[in-house]
């Protein structure tokens, strides 16, 4: 694959990943989102992809089998250390989101946070197709949606960026990301096809709106 996010999550990024992001407003909201979703929700098989450093792994308390997959072995090494609950039902492995080794309709849920912005637009439809193939139930998808901000929003974002993100962005600012509009997201959703069951706005983050979409097969 030919994009930055595919190969640049090396040991140096993995080592600083959590610490560089944990003060972000949306990092906290995303953690809360997954924690609350799985607090009382029983399901059999969840795929967290990309699992990254495994920040959600301990939140899947009522899930029978938890699969955490990522293309980066360094991120997976961190994820291994993140599991503090019973490890017997957590399966971590290196997988490419575009070519998963799992059977059709294998997962009850897929959790996909902070991946889509790393994927060049021309490759995104293939990613959706692969998720659709292995999915039985819901895709819980975090996205950064670009839109034109008002002047007030721009000023607010600059201030938040200055106090929160700026000192820490060095660790990942060299990893290229691509904007995503709501129109483009809707096109991707319709292309597989899937339907939108819920759309949750979390907050704004440096030039984008952070949303979690809950999608399911049409
Ligand atoms: C910004 S991190 C997000 C990690 C985690 N979901 C989170 O929210 O903290 C992006 C992750 O995507 C992984 N990644 C990028 N392309 C991938 C692919 N094709 N298949 C699997 N993982 C991929 C990277 O290795 C990295 O760990």
mmCIF file of C-alpha atoms and ligand atoms in Angstrom:
data_model
loop_
_atom_site.group_PDB
_atom_site.id
_atom_site.type_symbol
_atom_site.label_atom_id
_atom_site.label_comp_id
_atom_site.label_asym_id
_atom_site.label_seq_id
_atom_site.Cartn_x
_atom_site.Cartn_y
_atom_site.Cartn_z
ATOM 1 C CA UNK A 1 0.000 0.000 0.000
ATOM 2 C CA UNK A 2 1.217 3.414 -0.784
ATOM 3 C CA UNK A 3 0.247 5.882 1.912
ATOM 4 C CA UNK A 4 2.032 7.311 4.939
ATOM 5 C CA UNK A 5 -0.238 5.855 7.605
ATOM 6 C CA UNK A 6 0.512 2.354 6.326
ATOM 7 C CA UNK A 7 4.186 2.351 7.222
ATOM 8 C CA UNK A 8 4.992 5.231 9.532
ATOM 9 C CA UNK A 9 3.607 3.936 12.815
ATOM 10 C CA UNK A 10 7.049 2.761 13.837
ATOM 11 C CA UNK A 11 8.498 2.213 17.277
ATOM 12 C CA UNK A 12 9.120 5.915 17.875
ATOM 13 C CA UNK A 13 5.497 6.844 17.088
ATOM 14 C CA UNK A 14 4.167 3.867 19.072
ATOM 15 C CA UNK A 15 6.179 4.850 22.139
ATOM 16 C CA UNK A 16 4.774 8.402 22.227
ATOM 17 C CA UNK A 17 1.322 7.728 20.733
ATOM 18 C CA UNK A 18 -0.870 7.772 23.861
ATOM 19 C CA UNK A 19 1.040 10.393 25.774
ATOM 20 C CA UNK A 20 1.013 12.799 22.828
ATOM 21 C CA UNK A 21 -2.765 12.547 22.447
ATOM 22 C CA UNK A 22 -4.280 11.974 25.858
ATOM 23 C CA UNK A 23 -4.912 15.681 26.499
ATOM 24 C CA UNK A 24 -6.945 16.040 23.300
ATOM 25 C CA UNK A 25 -10.616 16.703 23.961
ATOM 26 C CA UNK A 26 -11.705 14.132 21.388
ATOM 27 C CA UNK A 27 -9.338 11.441 22.742
ATOM 28 C CA UNK A 28 -11.254 11.607 26.017
ATOM 29 C CA UNK A 29 -14.655 11.694 24.294
ATOM 30 C CA UNK A 30 -13.740 8.721 22.090
ATOM 31 C CA UNK A 31 -12.662 6.685 25.123
ATOM 32 C CA UNK A 32 -15.915 7.564 26.897
ATOM 33 C CA UNK A 33 -17.903 6.633 23.816
ATOM 34 C CA UNK A 34 -16.508 3.111 23.601
ATOM 35 C CA UNK A 35 -16.555 2.604 27.369
ATOM 36 C CA UNK A 36 -20.236 3.571 27.577
ATOM 37 C CA UNK A 37 -21.210 1.592 24.503
ATOM 38 C CA UNK A 38 -19.825 -1.668 25.896
ATOM 39 C CA UNK A 39 -20.663 -1.201 29.578
ATOM 40 C CA UNK A 40 -23.915 -3.133 29.345
ATOM 41 C CA UNK A 41 -23.853 -4.314 25.768
ATOM 42 C CA UNK A 42 -23.333 -8.033 25.248
ATOM 43 C CA UNK A 43 -22.055 -9.296 21.938
ATOM 44 C CA UNK A 44 -19.965 -12.189 20.650
ATOM 45 C CA UNK A 45 -17.224 -11.005 18.335
ATOM 46 C CA UNK A 46 -15.737 -7.533 17.953
ATOM 47 C CA UNK A 47 -12.951 -6.413 15.627
ATOM 48 C CA UNK A 48 -11.088 -3.286 16.736
ATOM 49 C CA UNK A 49 -9.204 -2.154 13.653
ATOM 50 C CA UNK A 50 -6.857 -0.352 13.730
ATOM 51 C CA UNK A 51 -6.304 -1.348 17.341
ATOM 52 C CA UNK A 52 -3.289 0.976 17.608
ATOM 53 C CA UNK A 53 -1.937 0.961 21.159
ATOM 54 C CA UNK A 54 -5.046 -0.864 22.359
ATOM 55 C CA UNK A 55 -6.620 2.025 24.227
ATOM 56 C CA UNK A 56 -10.134 0.527 23.987
ATOM 57 C CA UNK A 57 -9.266 -3.093 24.735
ATOM 58 C CA UNK A 58 -10.215 -3.004 28.415
ATOM 59 C CA UNK A 59 -13.596 -1.440 27.634
ATOM 60 C CA UNK A 60 -15.011 -4.484 25.811
ATOM 61 C CA UNK A 61 -16.131 -6.013 29.091
ATOM 62 C CA UNK A 62 -19.159 -7.952 27.821
ATOM 63 C CA UNK A 63 -17.687 -9.182 24.567
ATOM 64 C CA UNK A 64 -16.918 -12.892 24.181
ATOM 65 C CA UNK A 65 -14.075 -12.552 21.652
ATOM 66 C CA UNK A 66 -12.091 -9.381 20.983
ATOM 67 C CA UNK A 67 -9.922 -9.164 17.888
ATOM 68 C CA UNK A 68 -7.410 -6.280 17.759
ATOM 69 C CA UNK A 69 -5.689 -5.873 14.405
ATOM 70 C CA UNK A 70 -3.221 -3.394 12.989
ATOM 71 C CA UNK A 71 -0.669 -3.209 10.205
ATOM 72 C CA UNK A 72 2.061 -1.927 12.552
ATOM 73 C CA UNK A 73 3.899 -4.483 14.682
ATOM 74 C CA UNK A 74 5.154 -1.670 16.930
ATOM 75 C CA UNK A 75 1.607 -0.496 17.672
ATOM 76 C CA UNK A 76 0.575 -4.122 18.282
ATOM 77 C CA UNK A 77 3.432 -4.527 20.760
ATOM 78 C CA UNK A 78 2.040 -1.591 22.725
ATOM 79 C CA UNK A 79 -1.482 -3.028 22.490
ATOM 80 C CA UNK A 80 -0.270 -6.265 24.090
ATOM 81 C CA UNK A 81 0.824 -4.297 27.139
ATOM 82 C CA UNK A 82 -2.484 -2.430 27.328
ATOM 83 C CA UNK A 83 -4.623 -5.468 28.157
ATOM 84 C CA UNK A 84 -5.148 -5.515 31.907
ATOM 85 C CA UNK A 85 -8.368 -7.561 31.988
ATOM 86 C CA UNK A 86 -8.326 -11.278 31.257
ATOM 87 C CA UNK A 87 -6.239 -11.830 28.135
ATOM 88 C CA UNK A 88 -7.750 -15.163 27.167
ATOM 89 C CA UNK A 89 -10.390 -13.745 24.862
ATOM 90 C CA UNK A 90 -8.218 -11.022 23.280
ATOM 91 C CA UNK A 91 -6.588 -11.916 19.965
ATOM 92 C CA UNK A 92 -4.059 -9.448 18.574
ATOM 93 C CA UNK A 93 -2.647 -9.876 15.096
ATOM 94 C CA UNK A 94 -1.103 -8.091 12.187
ATOM 95 C CA UNK A 95 -3.701 -7.588 9.470
ATOM 96 C CA UNK A 96 -4.149 -5.305 6.515
ATOM 97 C CA UNK A 97 -7.563 -3.648 6.585
ATOM 98 C CA UNK A 98 -7.770 -3.970 2.798
ATOM 99 C CA UNK A 99 -7.253 -7.708 2.786
ATOM 100 C CA UNK A 100 -8.463 -9.306 6.007
ATOM 101 C CA UNK A 101 -7.896 -12.988 6.680
ATOM 102 C CA UNK A 102 -11.368 -13.446 8.244
ATOM 103 C CA UNK A 103 -14.408 -15.137 6.732
ATOM 104 C CA UNK A 104 -17.434 -13.293 5.384
ATOM 105 C CA UNK A 105 -19.898 -12.076 8.071
ATOM 106 C CA UNK A 106 -17.458 -13.019 10.849
ATOM 107 C CA UNK A 107 -17.782 -10.010 13.166
ATOM 108 C CA UNK A 108 -20.769 -8.737 15.084
ATOM 109 C CA UNK A 109 -19.154 -5.311 15.311
ATOM 110 C CA UNK A 110 -16.191 -3.477 13.832
ATOM 111 C CA UNK A 111 -14.719 -0.523 15.718
ATOM 112 C CA UNK A 112 -12.717 1.703 13.415
ATOM 113 C CA UNK A 113 -11.351 4.892 14.966
ATOM 114 C CA UNK A 114 -8.872 7.313 13.424
ATOM 115 C CA UNK A 115 -8.172 5.401 10.243
ATOM 116 C CA UNK A 116 -10.192 6.941 7.431
ATOM 117 C CA UNK A 117 -8.295 10.257 7.389
ATOM 118 C CA UNK A 118 -5.047 8.347 6.746
ATOM 119 C CA UNK A 119 -6.436 6.583 3.669
ATOM 120 C CA UNK A 120 -6.110 8.353 0.306
ATOM 121 C CA UNK A 121 -9.598 9.058 -1.123
ATOM 122 C CA UNK A 122 -9.190 6.718 -4.103
ATOM 123 C CA UNK A 123 -8.592 3.737 -1.752
ATOM 124 C CA UNK A 124 -11.425 4.332 0.685
ATOM 125 C CA UNK A 125 -14.116 2.461 -1.205
ATOM 126 C CA UNK A 126 -12.020 -0.732 -1.103
ATOM 127 C CA UNK A 127 -11.708 -0.390 2.655
ATOM 128 C CA UNK A 128 -15.482 -0.086 3.012
ATOM 129 C CA UNK A 129 -15.974 -3.149 0.806
ATOM 130 C CA UNK A 130 -13.643 -5.236 2.978
ATOM 131 C CA UNK A 131 -15.355 -4.124 6.197
ATOM 132 C CA UNK A 132 -18.715 -4.909 4.627
ATOM 133 C CA UNK A 133 -17.519 -8.393 3.670
ATOM 134 C CA UNK A 134 -16.384 -9.478 7.161
ATOM 135 C CA UNK A 135 -19.233 -7.725 8.986
ATOM 136 C CA UNK A 136 -22.504 -9.196 10.248
ATOM 137 C CA UNK A 137 -23.707 -6.295 12.418
ATOM 138 C CA UNK A 138 -22.476 -2.759 13.089
ATOM 139 C CA UNK A 139 -19.560 -0.674 11.954
ATOM 140 C CA UNK A 140 -18.735 1.994 14.555
ATOM 141 C CA UNK A 141 -16.715 4.509 12.616
ATOM 142 C CA UNK A 142 -14.901 7.587 13.871
ATOM 143 C CA UNK A 143 -14.247 10.275 11.260
ATOM 144 C CA UNK A 144 -12.875 13.786 10.981
ATOM 145 C CA UNK A 145 -15.332 15.655 8.760
ATOM 146 C CA UNK A 146 -14.053 18.758 7.019
ATOM 147 C CA UNK A 147 -16.249 21.777 6.437
ATOM 148 C CA UNK A 148 -15.886 25.552 6.220
ATOM 149 C CA UNK A 149 -15.636 26.979 9.711
ATOM 150 C CA UNK A 150 -16.926 30.385 10.808
ATOM 151 C CA UNK A 151 -14.320 32.925 11.903
ATOM 152 C CA UNK A 152 -15.251 32.385 15.554
ATOM 153 C CA UNK A 153 -14.775 28.628 15.222
ATOM 154 C CA UNK A 154 -11.408 29.162 13.537
ATOM 155 C CA UNK A 155 -10.203 31.374 16.404
ATOM 156 C CA UNK A 156 -11.440 28.855 18.983
ATOM 157 C CA UNK A 157 -9.683 26.022 17.173
ATOM 158 C CA UNK A 158 -6.430 27.951 17.012
ATOM 159 C CA UNK A 159 -6.576 28.539 20.758
ATOM 160 C CA UNK A 160 -7.375 24.888 21.532
ATOM 161 C CA UNK A 161 -4.667 23.781 19.128
ATOM 162 C CA UNK A 162 -2.132 26.090 20.753
ATOM 163 C CA UNK A 163 -2.836 24.956 24.311
ATOM 164 C CA UNK A 164 -3.542 21.278 23.685
ATOM 165 C CA UNK A 165 -2.144 19.797 20.538
ATOM 166 C CA UNK A 166 0.689 21.993 19.317
ATOM 167 C CA UNK A 167 3.417 20.985 21.742
ATOM 168 C CA UNK A 168 2.756 17.326 21.024
ATOM 169 C CA UNK A 169 2.091 17.155 17.316
ATOM 170 C CA UNK A 170 5.751 16.650 16.352
ATOM 171 C CA UNK A 171 5.432 12.913 16.899
ATOM 172 C CA UNK A 172 2.895 12.420 14.102
ATOM 173 C CA UNK A 173 2.668 15.599 12.029
ATOM 174 C CA UNK A 174 4.842 13.932 9.364
ATOM 175 C CA UNK A 175 2.118 11.318 8.740
ATOM 176 C CA UNK A 176 -0.014 12.609 5.879
ATOM 177 C CA UNK A 177 -3.772 12.771 6.273
ATOM 178 C CA UNK A 178 -6.566 13.496 3.793
ATOM 179 C CA UNK A 179 -9.757 15.509 4.311
ATOM 180 C CA UNK A 180 -13.179 13.861 4.215
ATOM 181 C CA UNK A 181 -16.444 15.694 3.539
ATOM 182 C CA UNK A 182 -19.901 14.527 4.617
ATOM 183 C CA UNK A 183 -20.824 14.146 0.936
ATOM 184 C CA UNK A 184 -17.866 11.838 0.337
ATOM 185 C CA UNK A 185 -18.659 9.802 3.442
ATOM 186 C CA UNK A 186 -22.285 9.386 2.321
ATOM 187 C CA UNK A 187 -21.066 8.271 -1.087
ATOM 188 C CA UNK A 188 -18.842 5.618 0.542
ATOM 189 C CA UNK A 189 -21.660 4.418 2.798
ATOM 190 C CA UNK A 190 -24.012 4.079 -0.189
ATOM 191 C CA UNK A 191 -21.392 2.374 -2.310
ATOM 192 C CA UNK A 192 -21.249 -0.814 -0.214
ATOM 193 C CA UNK A 193 -24.188 -0.268 0.759
ATOM 194 C CA UNK A 194 -24.686 0.391 4.465
ATOM 195 C CA UNK A 195 -27.189 2.428 6.406
ATOM 196 C CA UNK A 196 -26.626 5.059 9.080
ATOM 197 C CA UNK A 197 -28.281 4.179 12.401
ATOM 198 C CA UNK A 198 -26.692 6.886 14.534
ATOM 199 C CA UNK A 199 -24.488 9.890 14.002
ATOM 200 C CA UNK A 200 -22.823 11.370 17.077
ATOM 201 C CA UNK A 201 -20.939 14.657 17.093
ATOM 202 C CA UNK A 202 -18.096 14.602 19.645
ATOM 203 C CA UNK A 203 -16.341 17.953 19.234
ATOM 204 C CA UNK A 204 -14.277 20.029 16.853
ATOM 205 C CA UNK A 205 -10.617 19.350 16.346
ATOM 206 C CA UNK A 206 -8.203 21.588 14.417
ATOM 207 C CA UNK A 207 -10.159 22.177 11.236
ATOM 208 C CA UNK A 208 -12.609 19.282 11.388
ATOM 209 C CA UNK A 209 -15.686 17.992 13.214
ATOM 210 C CA UNK A 210 -15.151 14.710 15.032
ATOM 211 C CA UNK A 211 -18.055 12.279 14.590
ATOM 212 C CA UNK A 212 -18.810 8.680 15.401
ATOM 213 C CA UNK A 213 -21.159 7.004 12.919
ATOM 214 C CA UNK A 214 -22.925 3.749 13.707
ATOM 215 C CA UNK A 215 -23.562 1.917 10.466
ATOM 216 C CA UNK A 216 -24.985 -1.471 9.611
ATOM 217 C CA UNK A 217 -25.485 -3.590 6.539
ATOM 218 C CA UNK A 218 -28.425 -2.397 4.487
HETATM 219 C C1 LIG B 1 -4.082 7.120 14.215
HETATM 220 S S1 LIG B 1 -3.784 5.418 14.596
HETATM 221 C C2 LIG B 1 -5.353 4.953 15.308
HETATM 222 C C3 LIG B 1 -5.239 3.849 16.337
HETATM 223 C C4 LIG B 1 -6.489 3.643 17.202
HETATM 224 N N1 LIG B 1 -7.641 3.220 16.438
HETATM 225 C C5 LIG B 1 -6.812 4.899 17.978
HETATM 226 O O1 LIG B 1 -7.914 5.455 17.780
HETATM 227 O O2 LIG B 1 -5.996 5.337 18.791
HETATM 228 C C6 LIG B 1 -3.838 4.715 13.008
HETATM 229 C C7 LIG B 1 -3.473 3.248 12.973
HETATM 230 O O3 LIG B 1 -3.858 2.699 11.716
HETATM 231 C C8 LIG B 1 -2.954 1.656 11.389
HETATM 232 N N2 LIG B 1 -3.133 1.350 9.970
HETATM 233 C C9 LIG B 1 -2.925 2.152 8.914
HETATM 234 N N3 LIG B 1 -3.245 1.521 7.769
HETATM 235 C C10 LIG B 1 -3.686 0.273 8.114
HETATM 236 C C11 LIG B 1 -4.131 -0.857 7.368
HETATM 237 N N4 LIG B 1 -4.224 -0.843 6.031
HETATM 238 N N5 LIG B 1 -4.500 -1.953 8.043
HETATM 239 C C12 LIG B 1 -4.417 -2.006 9.406
HETATM 240 N N6 LIG B 1 -3.980 -0.970 10.160
HETATM 241 C C13 LIG B 1 -3.615 0.162 9.523
HETATM 242 C C14 LIG B 1 -1.613 2.266 11.804
HETATM 243 O O4 LIG B 1 -0.610 1.307 11.920
HETATM 244 C C15 LIG B 1 -1.981 2.942 13.125
HETATM 245 O O5 LIG B 1 -1.789 2.077 14.206
#
